[in-house]
Amino acid sequence: MMLSDRRPILLANARIVDPSRNIDMPGDLLIAEGMVRDAKRGIGAAGVPEGTDVIDCRGKLVGPGLIDMRAFIGEPGAASRETFASASQAAAAGGVTTIICQPDTSPAIDDPATVDFVLRRARDTAIVHVHPMAAITKGLEGKEMTEIGLLKAAGAVAFTDGDKSVTNAQVMRRALTYAGDFDALIVHHTEDPNLIGDGVMNEGEFAARLGLLGIPRAAETIMLERDIRLVALSGGRYHAASITCAESLDVVRRAKQEGLHVTAAASINHVTLNENDIGAYRTFLKVSPPLRAESDRKGLIEAVAEGLVDVIMSDHNPQDVETKRLPFAEASPGAIGLETMLSAALRLVHNGEITLMALLRAMSTRPAELLGLPGGTLRPGAPADVIVIDPDLPWVLEPAELKSKCKNTPFDEARLTGRVVRTIVGGRTVYEYV
Amino acid sequence: MNIAPKSSFVLSRRHLLGIEGLSRADIVGLLDLAEEFVELNRQVEKKRASLRGRTQINLFFEVSTRTQSSFELAGKRLGADVMNMSTSSSSMRKGETLIDTAITLNAMHPDILVVRHHASGAVALLASKLDGCSVINAGDGAHEHPTQALLDALTIRRNKGRIEGLTVAICGDILHSRVARSNIILLNQMGARVRVVAPSTLLPPGAERFGVEVARDMREGLSGVDIVMMLRLQRERMNGSYIPSVSEYFNYWGLDEKKLSYAKADALVMHPGPMNRGVEIDSIVADGAQSLIREQVEMGVAVRMAVLEALSRNLPNA
């Protein structure tokens, strides 16, 4: 569904924010032939090519499109939860121009043929870019490493076992070592499954009051610490997929100080919500890893602001009504986020917790750098994956209007300020808020 | 036709437990002696009497066809009485310790013992408990396989006229390979430049400190080399433990014509055998004009005769 052809576009009179070059200035941005041509003051005044679509962006921001490093799409195997088509509609409406889909599908994305299927299917049905991560281990079983070289050559941008941890340290060590030969990024969910046990939310007073079994922060830090030791042994590139607590920040900080190739992400849920938001057993706030305390949330967003945590991702995980309308302990974890991550994060900007520059860096520039993708920048010559944000537009999130097939958003009925009003992918406008 | 060899080289040690510790003169002496046996082995009358009356026991704790038969043939051609003991027939199966085996063997008064064992250091341990006989290491774990390195050196020298100054790439499972270790030591001792090429999971940590260049990529690793030495990949290491799969291994590290083209135009290909065709080496290359693989087997017998002869000159009453 293309809203416009590939005529040149001039985004005029905008505030241009490009974290890749630390640029935050008023100006115009010219797009032609699918690329950013220029971004500076007075392009419009100097005259633009004939037929250019001139869009007045007064009072609005123009930035690089978001690259969401962690989204579950139901293809192959769970198209009732989400398809590339529906996910990409949600993404476009949320300013996400590149989705990095996860390999914990059915079958898992663990061989080059499945990578090929995903890429072809996304090319035919999605309106934003889609790149898959492939599995670290065959069948996500944590036993035997996948064909990392051939998978990368087929188009896998990183390797992860989705929301499963590779518990066998020897398997993890060899995967990190082997991946290093191909400069492949290992992305790991850091939670010790034995310490999770039957836990369903953050371990602590609140869980105790609700009568729910808790998951200690140590389930995360132990696995993360182990991984860092293995990275030191193997020298591979490692990315902690979703960290949630203040203790993990110390681990990441130390690893970075030691010069290891370690990066980390936090989900939009963990930087905007805390365990108290679960309230009266709201299952849409059951996520994995679990929401932590407010002090953890604050620590995480501060860490994003200073660049210690590199990435904010949506952790988009569509769940049917049947898997959510259940007692809290029995409900599946997961929340959708492609469409809402930017608006939710703009709250933090309005509260003064993070600058827009730092936010876009964590949602666009850093993911592009870690994954070796060409986006995440407004540099002339870069692909024209560009978003226009109205930072002050008030709106109410109506779940029924969400484009995802599933509506399990923790922000239902939330009053939000600011959103994407135009999303451009490869020079074409794929979404416009009207 | 029992003329003495021209070379009167004596290996001034009782055992050959590894290449480690051999001088350049030792290596050259053995190779020169082996050259004479190459000639002998190509004649109708191949038999000599230098080991007549001697008993050679081949004690193989790990199955081997080519090394064991090569040693057997070498001993027989030199006139020794050769006995083969393998694990399936030995009391090691019944739980006898290595030291008890040594005591038993001592009672049989062998003159030369050829030993292969799956544990690194086991051959040296056995040698330290034996009186009066010479021990030849036919491969101990991932430690050393000295006669393989010597036969490889002989093959290289006969085809290139020298070893010094050549660049040799050893490719594949370096981590578990005794062939690689012995070859690295020998080639360094002889003044060759050695490069190892393997995925990082099959490289021993600290390989850079072995006096070799390390490459993870065949294009980089084979560029400008004179000799490409491929190693066997054990089946149990193929699927997901050290490498993901046979197809990925062959794609990135298997020697095919394309990868061989990165080496010098006159580069020669070697493999200690037995080969996994389509895993570490393509049949077209293994059987091609640049392959020395069959010649290596021939050199094996000659080198082992040279080692037996040179050590026997040291034996008591010799």
PDB file of N, CA and C in Angstrom, chain B residues 162-169 192-195 213 221-228 264:
ATOM      1  N   ARG B 162      63.507 -28.528  -1.321  1.00  0.00           N
ATOM      2  CA  ARG B 162      63.920 -27.880  -0.080  1.00  0.00           C
ATOM      3  C   ARG B 162      62.705 -27.752   0.822  1.00  0.00           C
ATOM      4  N   ILE B 163      62.969 -27.382   2.065  1.00  0.00           N
ATOM      5  CA  ILE B 163      61.890 -27.074   3.000  1.00  0.00           C
ATOM      6  C   ILE B 163      62.047 -25.626   3.453  1.00  0.00           C
ATOM      7  N   GLU B 164      63.299 -25.263   3.674  1.00  0.00           N
ATOM      8  CA  GLU B 164      63.605 -23.910   4.121  1.00  0.00           C
ATOM      9  C   GLU B 164      63.040 -22.875   3.153  1.00  0.00           C
ATOM     10  N   GLY B 165      62.389 -21.871   3.718  1.00  0.00           N
ATOM     11  CA  GLY B 165      61.891 -20.771   2.897  1.00  0.00           C
ATOM     12  C   GLY B 165      60.521 -21.000   2.294  1.00  0.00           C
ATOM     13  N   LEU B 166      60.003 -22.225   2.410  1.00  0.00           N
ATOM     14  CA  LEU B 166      58.665 -22.472   1.867  1.00  0.00           C
ATOM     15  C   LEU B 166      57.616 -21.953   2.849  1.00  0.00           C
ATOM     16  N   THR B 167      56.437 -21.644   2.321  1.00  0.00           N
ATOM     17  CA  THR B 167      55.312 -21.302   3.187  1.00  0.00           C
ATOM     18  C   THR B 167      54.314 -22.452   3.146  1.00  0.00           C
ATOM     19  N   VAL B 168      54.007 -22.983   4.317  1.00  0.00           N
ATOM     20  CA  VAL B 168      53.134 -24.142   4.417  1.00  0.00           C
ATOM     21  C   VAL B 168      51.893 -23.761   5.207  1.00  0.00           C
ATOM     22  N   ALA B 169      50.723 -23.992   4.625  1.00  0.00           N
ATOM     23  CA  ALA B 169      49.471 -23.762   5.352  1.00  0.00           C
ATOM     24  C   ALA B 169      48.943 -25.102   5.847  1.00  0.00           C
ATOM     25  N   ALA B 192      60.898 -23.326   7.545  1.00  0.00           N
ATOM     26  CA  ALA B 192      59.730 -22.987   6.728  1.00  0.00           C
ATOM     27  C   ALA B 192      58.862 -21.994   7.485  1.00  0.00           C
ATOM     28  N   ARG B 193      57.982 -21.331   6.743  1.00  0.00           N
ATOM     29  CA  ARG B 193      57.024 -20.425   7.355  1.00  0.00           C
ATOM     30  C   ARG B 193      55.713 -21.179   7.468  1.00  0.00           C
ATOM     31  N   VAL B 194      55.153 -21.232   8.658  1.00  0.00           N
ATOM     32  CA  VAL B 194      53.952 -22.042   8.855  1.00  0.00           C
ATOM     33  C   VAL B 194      52.753 -21.151   9.152  1.00  0.00           C
ATOM     34  N   ARG B 195      51.674 -21.480   8.501  1.00  0.00           N
ATOM     35  CA  ARG B 195      50.431 -20.778   8.739  1.00  0.00           C
ATOM     36  C   ARG B 195      49.374 -21.819   9.108  1.00  0.00           C
ATOM     37  N   GLU B 213      51.659 -18.260  11.844  1.00  0.00           N
ATOM     38  CA  GLU B 213      50.668 -17.234  11.543  1.00  0.00           C
ATOM     39  C   GLU B 213      49.304 -17.904  11.618  1.00  0.00           C
ATOM     40  N   GLY B 221      44.441 -17.279   4.351  1.00  0.00           N
ATOM     41  CA  GLY B 221      45.387 -18.289   4.816  1.00  0.00           C
ATOM     42  C   GLY B 221      46.178 -18.948   3.703  1.00  0.00           C
ATOM     43  N   LEU B 222      45.564 -19.132   2.549  1.00  0.00           N
ATOM     44  CA  LEU B 222      46.250 -19.850   1.474  1.00  0.00           C
ATOM     45  C   LEU B 222      47.013 -18.926   0.532  1.00  0.00           C
ATOM     46  N   SER B 223      46.825 -17.637   0.731  1.00  0.00           N
ATOM     47  CA  SER B 223      47.436 -16.733  -0.242  1.00  0.00           C
ATOM     48  C   SER B 223      48.958 -16.856  -0.220  1.00  0.00           C
ATOM     49  N   GLY B 224      49.520 -17.178  -1.371  1.00  0.00           N
ATOM     50  CA  GLY B 224      50.964 -17.258  -1.531  1.00  0.00           C
ATOM     51  C   GLY B 224      51.644 -18.479  -0.931  1.00  0.00           C
ATOM     52  N   VAL B 225      50.902 -19.516  -0.578  1.00  0.00           N
ATOM     53  CA  VAL B 225      51.567 -20.664   0.048  1.00  0.00           C
ATOM     54  C   VAL B 225      52.071 -21.661  -0.995  1.00  0.00           C
ATOM     55  N   ASP B 226      53.133 -22.411  -0.610  1.00  0.00           N
ATOM     56  CA  ASP B 226      53.715 -23.433  -1.475  1.00  0.00           C
ATOM     57  C   ASP B 226      53.072 -24.789  -1.240  1.00  0.00           C
ATOM     58  N   ILE B 227      52.662 -25.010   0.000  1.00  0.00           N
ATOM     59  CA  ILE B 227      52.109 -26.314   0.373  1.00  0.00           C
ATOM     60  C   ILE B 227      50.810 -26.089   1.137  1.00  0.00           C
ATOM     61  N   VAL B 228      49.773 -26.835   0.749  1.00  0.00           N
ATOM     62  CA  VAL B 228      48.514 -26.817   1.496  1.00  0.00           C
ATOM     63  C   VAL B 228      48.348 -28.184   2.142  1.00  0.00           C
ATOM     64  N   LYS B 264      49.898 -20.441  -4.322  1.00  0.00           N
ATOM     65  CA  LYS B 264      50.746 -20.282  -5.502  1.00  0.00           C
ATOM     66  C   LYS B 264      50.310 -21.252  -6.596  1.00  0.00           C
TER      67      LYS B 264
END
